[in-house]
mmCIF file of C-alpha atoms in Angstrom:
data_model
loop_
_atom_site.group_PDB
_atom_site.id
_atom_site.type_symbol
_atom_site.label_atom_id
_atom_site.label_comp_id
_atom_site.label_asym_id
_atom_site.label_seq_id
_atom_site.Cartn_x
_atom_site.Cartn_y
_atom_site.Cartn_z
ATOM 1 C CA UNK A 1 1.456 25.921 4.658
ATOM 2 C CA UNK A 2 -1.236 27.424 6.222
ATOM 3 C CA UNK A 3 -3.776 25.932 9.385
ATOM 4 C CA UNK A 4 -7.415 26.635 8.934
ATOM 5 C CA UNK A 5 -6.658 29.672 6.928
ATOM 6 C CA UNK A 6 -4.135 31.282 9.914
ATOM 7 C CA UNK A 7 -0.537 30.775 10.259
ATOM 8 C CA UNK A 8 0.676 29.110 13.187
ATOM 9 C CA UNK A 9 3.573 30.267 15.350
ATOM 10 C CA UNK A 10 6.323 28.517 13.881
ATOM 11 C CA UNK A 11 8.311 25.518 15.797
ATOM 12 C CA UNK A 12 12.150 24.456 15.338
ATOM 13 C CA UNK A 13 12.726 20.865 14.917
ATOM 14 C CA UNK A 14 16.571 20.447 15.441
ATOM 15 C CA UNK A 15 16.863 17.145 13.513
ATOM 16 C CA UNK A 16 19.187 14.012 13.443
ATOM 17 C CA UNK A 17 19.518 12.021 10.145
ATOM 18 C CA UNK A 18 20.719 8.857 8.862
ATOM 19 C CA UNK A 19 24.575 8.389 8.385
ATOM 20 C CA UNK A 20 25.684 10.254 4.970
ATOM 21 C CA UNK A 21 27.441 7.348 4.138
ATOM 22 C CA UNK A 22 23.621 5.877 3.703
ATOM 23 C CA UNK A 23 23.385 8.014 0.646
ATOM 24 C CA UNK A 24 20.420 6.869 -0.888
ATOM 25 C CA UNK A 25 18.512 6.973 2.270
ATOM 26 C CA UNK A 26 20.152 10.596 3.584
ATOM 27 C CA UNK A 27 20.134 12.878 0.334
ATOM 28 C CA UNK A 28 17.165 10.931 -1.915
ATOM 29 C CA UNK A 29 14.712 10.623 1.076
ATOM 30 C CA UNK A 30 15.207 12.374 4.406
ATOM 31 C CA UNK A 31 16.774 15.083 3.296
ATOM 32 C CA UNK A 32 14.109 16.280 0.791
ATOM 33 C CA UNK A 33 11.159 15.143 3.131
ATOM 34 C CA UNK A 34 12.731 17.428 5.753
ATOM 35 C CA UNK A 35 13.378 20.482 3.759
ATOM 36 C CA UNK A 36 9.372 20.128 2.475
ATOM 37 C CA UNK A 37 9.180 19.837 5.822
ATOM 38 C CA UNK A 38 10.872 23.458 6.709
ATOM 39 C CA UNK A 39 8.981 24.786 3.900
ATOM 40 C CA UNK A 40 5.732 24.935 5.884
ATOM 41 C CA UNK A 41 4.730 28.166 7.197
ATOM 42 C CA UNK A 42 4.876 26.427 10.663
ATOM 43 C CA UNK A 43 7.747 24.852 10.876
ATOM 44 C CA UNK A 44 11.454 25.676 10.652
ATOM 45 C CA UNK A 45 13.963 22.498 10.415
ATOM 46 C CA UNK A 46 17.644 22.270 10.860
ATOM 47 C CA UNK A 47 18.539 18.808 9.828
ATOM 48 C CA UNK A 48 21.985 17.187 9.587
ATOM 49 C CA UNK A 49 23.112 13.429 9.420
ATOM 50 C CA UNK A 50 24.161 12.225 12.512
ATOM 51 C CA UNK A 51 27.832 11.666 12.137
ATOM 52 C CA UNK A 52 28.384 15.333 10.785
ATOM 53 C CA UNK A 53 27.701 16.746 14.327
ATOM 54 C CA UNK A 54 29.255 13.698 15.854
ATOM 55 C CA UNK A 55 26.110 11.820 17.288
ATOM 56 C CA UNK A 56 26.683 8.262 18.343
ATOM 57 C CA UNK A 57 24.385 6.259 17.275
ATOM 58 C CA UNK A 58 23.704 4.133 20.851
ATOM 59 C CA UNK A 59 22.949 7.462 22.262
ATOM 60 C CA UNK A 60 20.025 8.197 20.160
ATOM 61 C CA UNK A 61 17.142 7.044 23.211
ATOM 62 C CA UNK A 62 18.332 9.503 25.709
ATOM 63 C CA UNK A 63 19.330 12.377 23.137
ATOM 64 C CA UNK A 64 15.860 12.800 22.035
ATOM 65 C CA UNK A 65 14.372 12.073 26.042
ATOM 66 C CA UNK A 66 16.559 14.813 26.999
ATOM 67 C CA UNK A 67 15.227 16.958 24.411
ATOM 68 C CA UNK A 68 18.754 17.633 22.747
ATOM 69 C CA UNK A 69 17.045 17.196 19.867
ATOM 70 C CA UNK A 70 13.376 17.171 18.440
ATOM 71 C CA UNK A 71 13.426 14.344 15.748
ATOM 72 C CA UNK A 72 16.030 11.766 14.738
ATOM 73 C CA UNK A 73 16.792 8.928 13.035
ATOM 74 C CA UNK A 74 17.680 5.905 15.324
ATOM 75 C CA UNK A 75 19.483 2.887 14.601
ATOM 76 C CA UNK A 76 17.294 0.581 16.858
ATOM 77 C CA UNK A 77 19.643 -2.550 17.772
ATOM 78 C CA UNK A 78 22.776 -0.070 18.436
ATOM 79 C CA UNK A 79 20.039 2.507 20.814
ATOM 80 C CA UNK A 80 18.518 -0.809 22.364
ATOM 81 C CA UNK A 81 21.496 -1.048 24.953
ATOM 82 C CA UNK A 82 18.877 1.527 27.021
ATOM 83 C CA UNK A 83 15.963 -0.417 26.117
ATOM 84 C CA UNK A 84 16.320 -3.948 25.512
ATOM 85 C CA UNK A 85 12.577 -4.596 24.343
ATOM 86 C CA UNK A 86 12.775 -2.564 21.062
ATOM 87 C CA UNK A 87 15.929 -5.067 19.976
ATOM 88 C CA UNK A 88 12.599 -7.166 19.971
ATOM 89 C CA UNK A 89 11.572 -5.899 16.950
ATOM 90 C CA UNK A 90 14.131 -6.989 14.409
ATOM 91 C CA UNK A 91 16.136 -9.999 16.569
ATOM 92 C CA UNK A 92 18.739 -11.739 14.608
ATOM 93 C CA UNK A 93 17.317 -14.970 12.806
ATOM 94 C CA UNK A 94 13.558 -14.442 13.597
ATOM 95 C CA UNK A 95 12.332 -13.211 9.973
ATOM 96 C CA UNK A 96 13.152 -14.641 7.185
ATOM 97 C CA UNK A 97 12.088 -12.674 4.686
ATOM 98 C CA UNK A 98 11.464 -8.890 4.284
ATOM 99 C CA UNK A 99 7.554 -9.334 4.044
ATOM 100 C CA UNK A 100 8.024 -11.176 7.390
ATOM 101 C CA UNK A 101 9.647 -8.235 9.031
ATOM 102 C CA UNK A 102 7.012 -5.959 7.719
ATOM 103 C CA UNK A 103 4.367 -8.334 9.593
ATOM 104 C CA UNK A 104 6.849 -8.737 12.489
ATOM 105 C CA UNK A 105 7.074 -4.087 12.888
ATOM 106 C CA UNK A 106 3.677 -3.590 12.097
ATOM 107 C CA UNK A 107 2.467 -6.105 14.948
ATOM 108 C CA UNK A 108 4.390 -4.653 17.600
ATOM 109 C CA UNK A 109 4.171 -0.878 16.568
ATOM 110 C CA UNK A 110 1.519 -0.033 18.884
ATOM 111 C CA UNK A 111 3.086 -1.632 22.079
ATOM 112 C CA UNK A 112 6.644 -0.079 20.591
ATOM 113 C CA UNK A 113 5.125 3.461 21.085
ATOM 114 C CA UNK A 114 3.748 2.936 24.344
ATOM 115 C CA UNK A 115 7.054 2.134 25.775
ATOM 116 C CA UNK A 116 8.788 5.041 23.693
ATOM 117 C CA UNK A 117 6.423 7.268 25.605
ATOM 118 C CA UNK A 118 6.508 5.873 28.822
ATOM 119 C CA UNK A 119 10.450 5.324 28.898
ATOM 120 C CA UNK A 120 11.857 8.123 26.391
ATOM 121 C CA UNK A 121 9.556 10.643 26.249
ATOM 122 C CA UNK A 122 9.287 10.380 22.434
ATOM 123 C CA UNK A 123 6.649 9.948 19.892
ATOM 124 C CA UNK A 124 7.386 7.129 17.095
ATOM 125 C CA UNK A 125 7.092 8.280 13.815
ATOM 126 C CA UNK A 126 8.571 5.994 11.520
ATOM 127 C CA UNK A 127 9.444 2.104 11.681
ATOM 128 C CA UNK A 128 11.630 0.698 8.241
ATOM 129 C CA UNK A 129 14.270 -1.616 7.706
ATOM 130 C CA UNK A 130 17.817 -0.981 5.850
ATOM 131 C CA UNK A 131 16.847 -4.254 4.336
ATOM 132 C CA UNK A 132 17.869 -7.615 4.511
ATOM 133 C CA UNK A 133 21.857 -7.546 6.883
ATOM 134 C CA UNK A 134 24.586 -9.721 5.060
ATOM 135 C CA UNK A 135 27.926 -9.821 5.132
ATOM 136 C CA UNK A 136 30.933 -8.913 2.959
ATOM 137 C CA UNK A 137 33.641 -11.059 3.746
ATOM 138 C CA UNK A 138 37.428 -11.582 3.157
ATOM 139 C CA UNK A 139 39.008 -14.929 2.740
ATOM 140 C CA UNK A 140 37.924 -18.453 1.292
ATOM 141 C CA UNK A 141 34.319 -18.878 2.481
ATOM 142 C CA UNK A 142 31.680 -21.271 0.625
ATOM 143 C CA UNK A 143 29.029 -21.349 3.193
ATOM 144 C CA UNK A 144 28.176 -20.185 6.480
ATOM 145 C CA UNK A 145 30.318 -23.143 8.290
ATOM 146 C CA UNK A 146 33.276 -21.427 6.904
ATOM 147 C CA UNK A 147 32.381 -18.314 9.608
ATOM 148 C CA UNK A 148 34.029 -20.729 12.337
ATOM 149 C CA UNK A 149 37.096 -17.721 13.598
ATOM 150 C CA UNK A 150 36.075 -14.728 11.539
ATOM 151 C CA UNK A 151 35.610 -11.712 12.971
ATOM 152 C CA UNK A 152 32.191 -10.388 12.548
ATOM 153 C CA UNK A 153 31.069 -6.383 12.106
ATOM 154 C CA UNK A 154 27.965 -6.659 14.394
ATOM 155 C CA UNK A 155 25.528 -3.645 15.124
ATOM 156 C CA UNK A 156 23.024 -5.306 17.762
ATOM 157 C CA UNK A 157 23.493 -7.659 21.135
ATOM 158 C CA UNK A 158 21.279 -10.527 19.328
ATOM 159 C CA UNK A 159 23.590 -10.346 16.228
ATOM 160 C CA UNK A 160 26.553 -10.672 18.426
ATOM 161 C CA UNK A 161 24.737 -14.373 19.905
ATOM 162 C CA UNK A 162 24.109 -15.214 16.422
ATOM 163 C CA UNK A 163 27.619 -14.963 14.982
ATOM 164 C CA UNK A 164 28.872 -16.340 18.038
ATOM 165 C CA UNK A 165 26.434 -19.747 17.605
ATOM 166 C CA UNK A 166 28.077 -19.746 14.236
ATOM 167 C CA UNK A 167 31.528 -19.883 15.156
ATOM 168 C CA UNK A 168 32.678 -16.105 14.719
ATOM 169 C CA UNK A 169 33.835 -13.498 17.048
ATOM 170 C CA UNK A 170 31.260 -10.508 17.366
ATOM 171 C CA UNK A 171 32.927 -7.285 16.760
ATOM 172 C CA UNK A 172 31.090 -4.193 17.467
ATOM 173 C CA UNK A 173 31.093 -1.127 15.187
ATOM 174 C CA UNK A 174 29.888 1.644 14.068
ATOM 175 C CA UNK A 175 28.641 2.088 10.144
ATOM 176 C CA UNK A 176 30.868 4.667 9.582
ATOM 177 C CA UNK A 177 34.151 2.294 11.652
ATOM 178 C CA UNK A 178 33.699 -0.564 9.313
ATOM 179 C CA UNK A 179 35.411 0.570 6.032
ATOM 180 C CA UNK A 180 39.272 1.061 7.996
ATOM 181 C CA UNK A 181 38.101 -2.114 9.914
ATOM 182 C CA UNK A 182 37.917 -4.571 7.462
ATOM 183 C CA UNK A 183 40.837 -2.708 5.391
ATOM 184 C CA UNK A 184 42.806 -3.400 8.123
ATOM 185 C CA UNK A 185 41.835 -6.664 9.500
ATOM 186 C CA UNK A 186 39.936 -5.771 12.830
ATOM 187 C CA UNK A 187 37.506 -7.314 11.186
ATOM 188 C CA UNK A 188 37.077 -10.319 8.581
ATOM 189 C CA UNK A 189 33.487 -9.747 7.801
ATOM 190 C CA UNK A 190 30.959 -6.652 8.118
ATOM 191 C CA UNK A 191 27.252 -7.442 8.737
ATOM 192 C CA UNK A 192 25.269 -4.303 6.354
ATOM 193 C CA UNK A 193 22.724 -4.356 4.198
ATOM 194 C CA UNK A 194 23.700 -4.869 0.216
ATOM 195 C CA UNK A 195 22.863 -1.595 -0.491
ATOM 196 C CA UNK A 196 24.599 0.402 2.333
ATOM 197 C CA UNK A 197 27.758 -2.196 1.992
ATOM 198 C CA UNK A 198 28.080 -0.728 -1.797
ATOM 199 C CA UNK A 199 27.227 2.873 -1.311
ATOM 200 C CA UNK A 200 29.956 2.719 1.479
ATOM 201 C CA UNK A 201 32.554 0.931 -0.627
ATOM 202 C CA UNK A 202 32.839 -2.071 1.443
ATOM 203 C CA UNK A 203 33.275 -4.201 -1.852
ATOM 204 C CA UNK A 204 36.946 -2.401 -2.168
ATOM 205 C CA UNK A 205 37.732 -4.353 0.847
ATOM 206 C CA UNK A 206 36.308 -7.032 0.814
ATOM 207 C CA UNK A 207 36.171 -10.195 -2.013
ATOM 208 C CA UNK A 208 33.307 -12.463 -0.694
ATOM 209 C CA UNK A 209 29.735 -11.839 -0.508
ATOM 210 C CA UNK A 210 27.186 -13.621 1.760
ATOM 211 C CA UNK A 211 23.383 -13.333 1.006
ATOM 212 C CA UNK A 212 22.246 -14.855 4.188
ATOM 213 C CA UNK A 213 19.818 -12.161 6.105
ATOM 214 C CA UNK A 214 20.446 -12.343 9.531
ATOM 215 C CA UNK A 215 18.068 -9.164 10.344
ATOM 216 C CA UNK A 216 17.162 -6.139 8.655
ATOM 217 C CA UNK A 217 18.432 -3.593 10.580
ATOM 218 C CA UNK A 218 15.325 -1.772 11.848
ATOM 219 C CA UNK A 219 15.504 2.038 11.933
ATOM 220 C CA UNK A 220 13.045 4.615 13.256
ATOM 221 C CA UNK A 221 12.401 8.237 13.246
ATOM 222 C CA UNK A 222 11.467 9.713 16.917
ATOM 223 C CA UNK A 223 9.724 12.917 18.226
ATOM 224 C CA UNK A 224 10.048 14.234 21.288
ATOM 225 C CA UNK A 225 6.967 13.616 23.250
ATOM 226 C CA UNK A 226 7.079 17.518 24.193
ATOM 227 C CA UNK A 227 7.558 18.762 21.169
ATOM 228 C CA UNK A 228 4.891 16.507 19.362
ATOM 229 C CA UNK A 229 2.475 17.838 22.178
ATOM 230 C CA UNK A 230 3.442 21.499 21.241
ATOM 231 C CA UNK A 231 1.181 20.794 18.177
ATOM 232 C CA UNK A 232 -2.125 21.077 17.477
ATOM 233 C CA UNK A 233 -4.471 18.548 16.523
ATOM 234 C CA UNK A 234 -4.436 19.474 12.939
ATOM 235 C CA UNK A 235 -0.905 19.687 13.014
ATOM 236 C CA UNK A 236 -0.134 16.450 14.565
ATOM 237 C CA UNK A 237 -2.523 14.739 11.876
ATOM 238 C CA UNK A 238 -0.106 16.274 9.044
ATOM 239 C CA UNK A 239 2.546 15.068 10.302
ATOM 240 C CA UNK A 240 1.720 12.039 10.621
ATOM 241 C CA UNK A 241 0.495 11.181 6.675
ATOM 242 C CA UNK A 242 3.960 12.998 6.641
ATOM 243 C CA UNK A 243 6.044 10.524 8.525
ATOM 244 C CA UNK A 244 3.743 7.728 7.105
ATOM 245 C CA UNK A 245 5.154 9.118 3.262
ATOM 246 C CA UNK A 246 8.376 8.620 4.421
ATOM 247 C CA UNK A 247 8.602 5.516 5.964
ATOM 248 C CA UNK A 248 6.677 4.070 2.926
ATOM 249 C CA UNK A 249 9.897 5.452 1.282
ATOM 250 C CA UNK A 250 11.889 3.809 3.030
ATOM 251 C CA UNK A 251 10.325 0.741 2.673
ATOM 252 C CA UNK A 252 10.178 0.933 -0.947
ATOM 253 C CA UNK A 253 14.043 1.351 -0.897
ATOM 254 C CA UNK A 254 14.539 -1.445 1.202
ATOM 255 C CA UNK A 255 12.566 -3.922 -1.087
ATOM 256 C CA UNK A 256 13.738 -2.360 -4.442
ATOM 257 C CA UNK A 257 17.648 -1.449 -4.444
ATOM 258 C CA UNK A 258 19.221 -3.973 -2.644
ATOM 259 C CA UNK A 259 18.899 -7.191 -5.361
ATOM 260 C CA UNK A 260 20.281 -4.557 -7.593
ATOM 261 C CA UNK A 261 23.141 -3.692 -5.122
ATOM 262 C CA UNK A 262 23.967 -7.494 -4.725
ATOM 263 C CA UNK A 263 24.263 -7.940 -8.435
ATOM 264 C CA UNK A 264 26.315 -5.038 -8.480
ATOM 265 C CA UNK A 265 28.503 -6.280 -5.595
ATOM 266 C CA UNK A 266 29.184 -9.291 -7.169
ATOM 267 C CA UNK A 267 29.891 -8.152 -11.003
ATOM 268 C CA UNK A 268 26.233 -9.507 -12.552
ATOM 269 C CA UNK A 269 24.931 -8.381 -16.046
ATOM 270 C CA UNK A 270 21.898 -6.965 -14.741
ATOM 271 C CA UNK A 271 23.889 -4.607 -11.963
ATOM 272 C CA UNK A 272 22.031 -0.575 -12.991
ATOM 273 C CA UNK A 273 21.935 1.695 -10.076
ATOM 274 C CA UNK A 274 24.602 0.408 -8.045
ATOM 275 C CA UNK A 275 28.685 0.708 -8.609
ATOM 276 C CA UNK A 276 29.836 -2.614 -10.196
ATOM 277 C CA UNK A 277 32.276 -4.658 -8.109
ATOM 278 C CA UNK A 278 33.503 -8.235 -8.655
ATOM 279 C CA UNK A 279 33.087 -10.305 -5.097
ATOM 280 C CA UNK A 280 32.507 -13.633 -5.315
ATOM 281 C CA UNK A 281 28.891 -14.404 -4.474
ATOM 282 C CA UNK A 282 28.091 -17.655 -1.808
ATOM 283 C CA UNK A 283 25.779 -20.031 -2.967
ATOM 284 C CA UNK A 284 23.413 -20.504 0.798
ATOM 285 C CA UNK A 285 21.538 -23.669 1.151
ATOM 286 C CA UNK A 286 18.889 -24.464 2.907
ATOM 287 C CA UNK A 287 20.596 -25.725 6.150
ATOM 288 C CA UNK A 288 22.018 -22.330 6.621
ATOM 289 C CA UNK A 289 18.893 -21.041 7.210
ATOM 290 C CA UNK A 290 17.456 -23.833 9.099
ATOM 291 C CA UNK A 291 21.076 -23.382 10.996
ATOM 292 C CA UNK A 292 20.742 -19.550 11.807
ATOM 293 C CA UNK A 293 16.764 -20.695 13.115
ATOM 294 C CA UNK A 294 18.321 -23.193 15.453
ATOM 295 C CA UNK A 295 20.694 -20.882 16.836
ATOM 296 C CA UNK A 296 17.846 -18.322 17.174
ATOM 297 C CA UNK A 297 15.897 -20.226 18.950
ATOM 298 C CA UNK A 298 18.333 -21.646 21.795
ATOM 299 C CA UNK A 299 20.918 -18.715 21.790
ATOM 300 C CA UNK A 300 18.933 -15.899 20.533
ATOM 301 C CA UNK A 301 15.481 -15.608 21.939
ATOM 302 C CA UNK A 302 16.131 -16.940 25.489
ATOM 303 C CA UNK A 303 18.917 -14.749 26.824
ATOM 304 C CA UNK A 304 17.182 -11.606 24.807
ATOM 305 C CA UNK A 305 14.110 -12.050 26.718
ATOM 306 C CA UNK A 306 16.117 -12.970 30.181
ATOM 307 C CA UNK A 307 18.025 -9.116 29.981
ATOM 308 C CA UNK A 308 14.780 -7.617 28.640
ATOM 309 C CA UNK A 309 12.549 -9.142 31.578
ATOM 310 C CA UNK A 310 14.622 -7.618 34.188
ATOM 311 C CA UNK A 311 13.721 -3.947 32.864
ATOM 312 C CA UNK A 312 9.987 -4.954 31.607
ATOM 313 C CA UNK A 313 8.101 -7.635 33.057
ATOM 314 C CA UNK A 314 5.869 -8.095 30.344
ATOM 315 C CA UNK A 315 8.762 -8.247 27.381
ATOM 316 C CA UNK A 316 8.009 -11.834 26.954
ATOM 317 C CA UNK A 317 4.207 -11.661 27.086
ATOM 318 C CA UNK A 318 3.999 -8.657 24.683
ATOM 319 C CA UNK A 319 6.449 -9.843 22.423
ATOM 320 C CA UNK A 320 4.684 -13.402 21.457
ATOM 321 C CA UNK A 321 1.328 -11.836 20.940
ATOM 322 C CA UNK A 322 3.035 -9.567 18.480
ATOM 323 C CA UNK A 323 6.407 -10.556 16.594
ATOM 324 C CA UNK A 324 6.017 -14.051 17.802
ATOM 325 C CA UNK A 325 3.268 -14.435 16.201
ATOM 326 C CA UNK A 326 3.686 -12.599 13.476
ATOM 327 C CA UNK A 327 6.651 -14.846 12.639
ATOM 328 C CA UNK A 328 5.832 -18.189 14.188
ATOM 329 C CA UNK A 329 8.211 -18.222 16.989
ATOM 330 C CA UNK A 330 7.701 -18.038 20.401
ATOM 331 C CA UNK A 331 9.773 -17.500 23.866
ATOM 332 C CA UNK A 332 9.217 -20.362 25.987
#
């Protein structure tokens, strides 16, 4: 692609992607949107998902402040250990709903950005959700008071309070760990997206499914602040209606494949795009929920904004304005 009728000098972007085992997302999204990307005249990207060049996920913040990398895709809750504020935009038990966590990231984008700059040296360029997190379970469970001593796949620190105000014991893993783990009893339950639980074949190991969101597993694509000011104007506009394509993307995944996956994980007639399994599906009433907002709101939202304060003054203050009141809730 050409600038104002001159080529540009072109600019590597060494680039981190989703986990491969995220199929849909890694090899029907990002991957095409970055190889239109390295077709431009001006660019030239070498992309590759983060576990085949043996990335961990919770290093993601200072990999792309260091400049290791120019873009990649971070897994906010498992990054947040360096930054406890942007846990703040996908907590355990705040949203209910997808549409609410849409309201919830577009409220705080602008303050999320500031703080990416200030603290990371990175540009945000995408916000989107996995989807709604449930779990895939083994043994008898027929509602969420049957949790009480499972062991719990967890990806964030607010999960962990979560599962732990339901009676479970928080076990921390990476996407990629949680197949062997539950094969092998580490753990009883792993917290995923339906989608990303059937593209990674958790329904093999697992026979119980639980459609009770307890986030949405907020991801984000990142630029390195000097390498997004190595652009020009006109260049930095492209990329942005760029990114923007690609998060709505991501988006539209979120909201579109994962009823299908959890008819597919649990052996329904109308399962199309998914692999069919046979779990047995948990009917949730509404005192689960009402349960999980309890918990949020004694266990969850006090001690996240306690850690958080003691790195950024204003976590509290900026986050009610924004996701509180986006969702209703507010730290006291």
């Amino acid at each position: 692609m050409l600038l104002g009728g001159l080529a540009q000098a072109e600019t590597m972007l060494r680039t981190v992607g989703n986990f491969s085992g995220n199929k849909l997302h890694v090899e029907e999204v990002e991957r095409p949107f970055f190889n239109e990307l390295d077709a431009r005249d001006d660019l030239a990207v070498v992309y590759n998902p983060m576990d085949a060049i043996g990335v961990e996920a919770a290093d993601a913040l200072r990999l792309i402040r260091s400049g290791a990398f120019d873009v990649m895709s971070v897994q906010i809750g498992m990054a947040s250990r360096d930054e406890p504020f942007f846990e703040g935009i996908d907590l355990a038990g705040v949203s209910p709903s997808l549409d609410a966590q849409r309201e919830a990231v577009d409220a705080v984008r602008e303050a999320f950005d500031a703080r990416l700059q200030e603290r990371f040296n990175a540009k945000l360029m995408t916000l989107w959700p996995f989807g709604p997190q449930m779990m895939f379970c083994n043994g008898d469970i027929d509602g969420v008071q049957d949790l009480a001593g499972k062991k719990v796949r967890v990806f964030t620190p607010s999960m962990s309070r979560l599962v732990e105000g339901l009676g479970a014991t928080p076990v921390t893993l990476q996407f990629s760990e949680v197949y062997l783990a539950l094969q092998r009893g580490v753990a009883d339950c792993g917290v995923t997206a339906p989608s990303a639980g059937n593209n990674g074949k958790w329904p093999e190991v697992t026979d119980t499914f639980v459609p009770l969101p307890l986030a949405y597993s907020v991801q984000g694509h990142f630029m390195n602040l000097d390498t997004w000011n190595g652009f020009s104007e006109a260049q930095q506009q492209e990329l942005t209606e760029a990114f923007a394509r690609l998060e709505a993307q991501m988006w539209g995944l979120a909201s579109e494949v994962n009823d299908d996956a959890i008819a597919c994980n649990t052996g329904q007639e109308s399962c199309t795009n998914h692999e069919a399994y046979d779990m047995e599906l948990v009917e949730i009433d509404p005192s689960s929920r009402e349960l999980v907002e309890q918990i949020t709101s004694e266990a969850v939202l006090p001690v996240w904004a306690e850690t958080c304060s003691q790195q950024y003054d204003d976590c509290a203050a900026v986050w009610n304005r924004t996701v509180g009141e986006a969702s209703g809730l507010s730290i006291q």
